């Protein structure tokens, strides 16, 4: 069965997973999360109670959180590109940098993206 990825292209967290999928040529179906895709939004709400994306569906298994999805892909759908080093110390370094970027950099950058896509009359200054 083909993997299903519920995602939006403006999300840096979704971009991380898309890179992992494309780098290893893993077949998947993108379930776009946007207002015009009502069915995807309804399915997504059932899969992600906290309404956080991305969400990967692999058969009956639902995998949440971009970093966990990437490690899941490495375990269950490996390809030629190793995304997390096999060496424990190197993997720890990768995980630390991943958390720093997600928690302190990308979260702040998302504010600018969200502000930019809002109507001009309600944007932050």
XYZ file of N, CA and C in Angstrom:
375
model
N 0.846 -1.183 0.000
C 0.000 0.000 0.000
C 0.891 1.246 0.000
N 0.498 2.233 -0.768
C 1.255 3.472 -0.866
C 1.096 4.302 0.402
N 2.181 4.892 0.830
C 2.146 5.797 1.975
C 1.273 7.002 1.639
N 0.636 7.556 2.657
C -0.168 8.768 2.519
C 0.469 9.835 3.407
N 0.757 10.992 2.848
C 1.314 12.088 3.636
C 0.329 13.248 3.623
N -0.162 13.605 4.799
C -1.036 14.765 4.960
C -0.131 15.940 5.288
N -0.125 16.931 4.388
C 0.854 18.005 4.534
C 0.403 19.251 3.787
N 1.112 20.340 4.049
C 0.926 21.587 3.313
C 2.306 22.093 2.904
N 2.456 22.554 1.665
C 3.786 22.945 1.186
C 4.405 24.146 1.894
N 3.611 24.965 2.583
C 4.178 26.111 3.290
C 4.778 25.731 4.639
N 4.546 24.522 5.082
C 5.046 24.086 6.387
C 6.467 23.548 6.268
N 7.378 24.134 7.014
C 8.763 23.646 6.999
C 8.843 22.228 7.545
N 7.952 21.883 8.444
C 7.943 20.534 9.007
C 7.542 19.524 7.934
N 6.608 19.900 7.102
C 6.210 19.038 5.989
C 7.321 18.960 4.945
N 8.002 20.068 4.723
C 9.102 20.077 3.761
C 10.191 19.083 4.146
N 10.473 18.982 5.441
C 11.480 18.018 5.905
C 11.113 16.604 5.479
N 9.865 16.246 5.669
C 9.412 14.897 5.320
C 9.411 14.710 3.805
N 8.983 15.719 3.074
C 8.994 15.622 1.618
C 10.410 15.401 1.092
N 11.381 16.087 1.670
C 12.774 15.888 1.264
C 13.184 14.436 1.487
N 12.854 13.893 2.653
C 13.204 12.498 2.956
C 12.561 11.541 1.956
N 11.304 11.755 1.641
C 10.603 10.889 0.688
C 11.207 10.991 -0.707
N 11.427 12.209 -1.173
C 11.966 12.397 -2.523
C 13.417 11.931 -2.634
N 14.227 12.185 -1.618
C 15.635 11.765 -1.661
C 15.777 10.257 -1.815
N 14.861 9.516 -1.221
C 14.940 8.057 -1.287
C 13.926 7.455 -2.254
N 13.300 8.313 -3.045
C 12.376 7.856 -4.085
C 11.307 6.915 -3.530
N 10.793 7.262 -2.353
C 9.756 6.457 -1.701
C 8.404 6.845 -2.307
N 7.656 5.882 -2.832
C 6.349 6.222 -3.392
C 5.363 6.629 -2.292
N 4.622 7.690 -2.552
C 3.634 8.166 -1.580
C 2.590 9.002 -2.299
N 1.478 9.191 -1.638
C 0.424 10.068 -2.133
C 0.350 11.265 -1.202
N 0.447 12.452 -1.780
C 0.350 13.681 -0.994
C -1.118 14.043 -0.832
N -1.551 14.162 0.408
C -2.902 14.600 0.739
C -2.796 16.050 1.199
N -3.046 16.952 0.253
C -2.863 18.376 0.506
C -3.859 18.881 1.543
N -3.339 19.624 2.503
C -4.178 20.216 3.549
C -4.399 21.686 3.228
N -5.516 21.948 2.594
C -5.905 23.317 2.268
C -7.424 23.365 2.177
N -8.012 24.546 2.295
C -9.472 24.660 2.344
C -10.204 23.991 1.177
N -9.613 23.984 -0.005
C -10.298 23.395 -1.162
C -10.319 21.866 -1.123
N -9.542 21.274 -0.242
C -9.463 19.811 -0.129
C -10.184 19.352 1.136
N -11.505 19.511 1.149
C -12.311 19.216 2.349
C -12.131 17.781 2.842
N -12.139 16.827 1.931
C -12.012 15.418 2.340
C -10.697 15.184 3.086
N -9.611 15.740 2.565
C -8.314 15.585 3.228
C -8.331 16.194 4.622
N -8.984 17.340 4.763
C -9.049 17.999 6.070
C -9.835 17.173 7.078
N -10.914 16.550 6.632
C -11.721 15.707 7.522
C -10.911 14.488 7.957
N -10.249 13.833 7.006
C -9.420 12.667 7.331
C -8.291 13.062 8.277
N -7.660 14.192 7.997
C -6.554 14.679 8.819
C -6.999 14.906 10.259
N -8.176 15.480 10.442
C -8.687 15.754 11.792
C -8.855 14.469 12.594
N -9.217 13.394 11.936
C -9.359 12.104 12.617
C -7.998 11.503 12.978
N -7.005 11.758 12.145
C -5.676 11.172 12.340
C -4.823 11.940 13.343
N -4.995 13.247 13.378
C -4.152 14.098 14.211
C -5.021 14.896 15.179
N -5.284 14.348 16.361
C -6.169 15.020 17.318
C -5.706 16.424 17.699
N -4.402 16.673 17.615
C -3.878 17.999 17.962
C -3.780 18.898 16.736
N -4.221 18.385 15.599
C -4.222 19.135 14.333
C -2.836 19.645 13.962
N -1.841 18.799 14.154
C -0.462 19.148 13.799
C -0.053 18.354 12.571
N 0.618 19.001 11.661
C 1.096 18.309 10.476
C 2.616 18.320 10.444
N 3.173 17.400 9.723
C 2.609 16.403 8.834
C 2.152 15.144 9.576
N 1.381 14.340 8.848
C 0.957 13.030 9.334
C 1.241 12.033 8.216
N 1.903 10.949 8.571
C 2.178 9.878 7.616
C 1.304 8.684 7.971
N 0.645 8.125 6.970
C -0.158 6.921 7.170
C 0.472 5.812 6.338
N 0.798 4.721 7.023
C 1.399 3.550 6.389
C 0.527 2.350 6.748
N -0.433 2.050 5.890
C -1.387 0.991 6.208
C -2.244 1.406 7.391
N -2.163 0.632 8.469
C -2.926 0.934 9.686
C -2.155 1.841 10.648
N -0.885 2.048 10.378
C -0.041 2.829 11.286
C -0.088 4.312 10.934
N -0.265 5.140 11.955
C -0.253 6.597 11.808
C 0.977 7.110 12.539
N 1.790 7.901 11.835
C 3.024 8.423 12.414
C 2.941 9.947 12.420
N 3.130 10.528 13.603
C 3.068 11.976 13.785
C 4.464 12.543 14.001
N 4.615 13.822 13.760
C 5.843 14.590 14.009
C 6.900 14.319 12.938
N 7.351 15.384 12.297
C 8.257 15.279 11.153
C 9.536 14.504 11.449
N 10.167 14.776 12.569
C 11.429 14.094 12.886
C 11.214 12.603 13.094
N 10.117 12.248 13.729
C 9.795 10.835 13.952
C 9.447 10.172 12.621
N 8.735 10.882 11.761
C 8.392 10.337 10.446
C 9.661 10.027 9.662
N 10.634 10.921 9.704
C 11.885 10.702 8.971
C 12.604 9.462 9.488
N 12.657 9.292 10.799
C 13.299 8.094 11.348
C 12.487 6.846 11.004
N 11.180 6.960 11.020
C 10.306 5.845 10.644
C 10.593 5.420 9.201
N 10.701 6.391 8.305
C 10.993 6.079 6.908
C 12.322 5.345 6.779
N 13.318 5.777 7.548
C 14.613 5.105 7.516
C 14.543 3.657 7.968
N 13.663 3.369 8.915
C 13.512 2.001 9.426
C 12.664 1.113 8.523
N 11.532 1.646 8.066
C 10.556 0.814 7.365
C 10.520 1.001 5.851
N 11.090 2.101 5.365
C 11.117 2.368 3.924
C 12.480 2.960 3.555
N 13.556 2.228 3.863
C 14.893 2.777 3.618
C 15.186 2.904 2.124
N 16.044 3.842 1.830
C 16.484 4.048 0.456
C 17.983 4.231 0.441
N 18.522 4.680 -0.666
C 19.977 4.825 -0.783
C 20.569 5.947 0.075
N 19.749 6.914 0.463
C 20.240 8.051 1.246
C 19.920 7.828 2.722
N 20.968 7.789 3.548
C 20.788 7.654 4.992
C 20.587 9.047 5.571
N 19.437 9.277 6.176
C 19.113 10.610 6.677
C 19.530 10.825 8.124
N 19.620 9.754 8.890
C 20.109 9.814 10.268
C 21.288 8.847 10.341
N 22.454 9.337 10.761
C 23.638 8.472 10.795
C 23.447 7.234 11.672
N 24.104 6.152 11.289
C 24.055 4.914 12.079
C 24.851 5.061 13.375
N 25.908 5.859 13.338
C 26.728 6.087 14.527
C 25.906 6.856 15.566
N 25.834 6.326 16.774
C 24.981 6.910 17.823
C 25.355 8.354 18.150
N 26.652 8.662 18.220
C 27.066 10.031 18.560
C 26.725 11.002 17.435
N 26.939 10.577 16.208
C 26.596 11.432 15.068
C 25.081 11.618 14.980
N 24.323 10.552 15.253
C 22.858 10.640 15.230
C 22.358 11.603 16.304
N 22.998 11.576 17.464
C 22.624 12.489 18.541
C 22.838 13.940 18.115
N 23.928 14.201 17.431
C 24.213 15.551 16.930
C 23.138 15.990 15.924
N 22.767 15.091 15.032
C 21.724 15.393 14.044
C 20.406 15.696 14.743
N 20.058 14.890 15.726
C 18.796 15.104 16.454
C 18.804 16.433 17.216
N 19.956 16.775 17.791
C 20.049 18.047 18.514
C 19.846 19.224 17.549
N 20.540 19.194 16.416
C 20.389 20.277 15.443
C 18.952 20.344 14.916
N 18.360 19.191 14.702
C 16.972 19.127 14.256
C 16.050 19.836 15.248
N 16.214 19.558 16.525
C 15.376 20.169 17.554
C 15.631 21.675 17.645
N 16.899 22.091 17.558
C 17.222 23.522 17.611
C 16.525 24.251 16.464
N 16.650 23.720 15.251
C 16.016 24.386 14.112
C 14.496 24.390 14.238
N 13.914 23.253 14.620
C 12.454 23.197 14.744
C 11.932 24.108 15.850
N 12.563 24.079 16.997
C 12.037 24.800 18.161
C 12.381 26.282 18.203
N 13.524 26.659 17.658
C 13.972 28.041 17.841
C 14.094 28.847 16.555
N 14.166 28.190 15.427
C 14.337 28.932 14.178
C 13.089 28.840 13.308
N 12.705 27.617 12.941
C 11.582 27.465 12.016
C 10.259 27.925 12.624
N 10.074 27.704 13.900
C 8.850 28.174 14.546
C 8.691 29.676 14.407
N 9.791 30.402 14.566
C 9.753 31.857 14.421
C 9.533 32.262 12.969
N 10.151 31.521 12.043
C 9.991 31.851 10.624
C 8.562 31.617 10.149
N 7.893 30.630 10.738
C 6.511 30.349 10.339
C 5.611 31.554 10.594
N 5.932 32.334 11.614
C 5.132 33.527 11.904
C 5.114 34.470 10.703
N 6.267 34.625 10.052
C 6.353 35.495 8.883
C 5.554 34.923 7.715
N 5.642 33.620 7.536
C 4.903 32.970 6.448
C 3.406 33.135 6.661
N 2.928 32.810 7.864
C 1.496 32.923 8.145
C 1.019 34.363 7.989
N 1.830 35.307 8.431
C 1.443 36.704 8.310
C 1.341 37.100 6.837
N 2.248 36.608 6.028
C 2.283 36.970 4.613
C 1.066 36.441 3.849
N 0.537 35.300 4.262
C -0.593 34.732 3.521
C -1.950 35.231 4.033
N -1.930 35.973 5.120
C -3.174 36.564 5.624
C -3.538 37.777 4.774
N -4.812 38.155 4.752
C -5.196 39.369 4.022
C -4.409 40.574 4.551
N -4.071 41.462 3.661
C -3.212 42.594 4.010
C -3.764 43.434 5.159
N -5.069 43.585 5.240
C -5.656 44.444 6.278
C -5.597 43.834 7.679
N -5.231 42.555 7.809
C -5.122 41.941 9.140
C -3.705 41.436 9.439
N -2.757 41.809 8.605
C -1.370 41.403 8.842
C -0.757 42.170 9.998
N 0.241 41.538 10.610
C 1.019 42.242 11.621
C 1.833 43.324 10.925
N 2.218 44.325 11.658
C 2.951 45.456 11.063
C 4.290 45.063 10.515
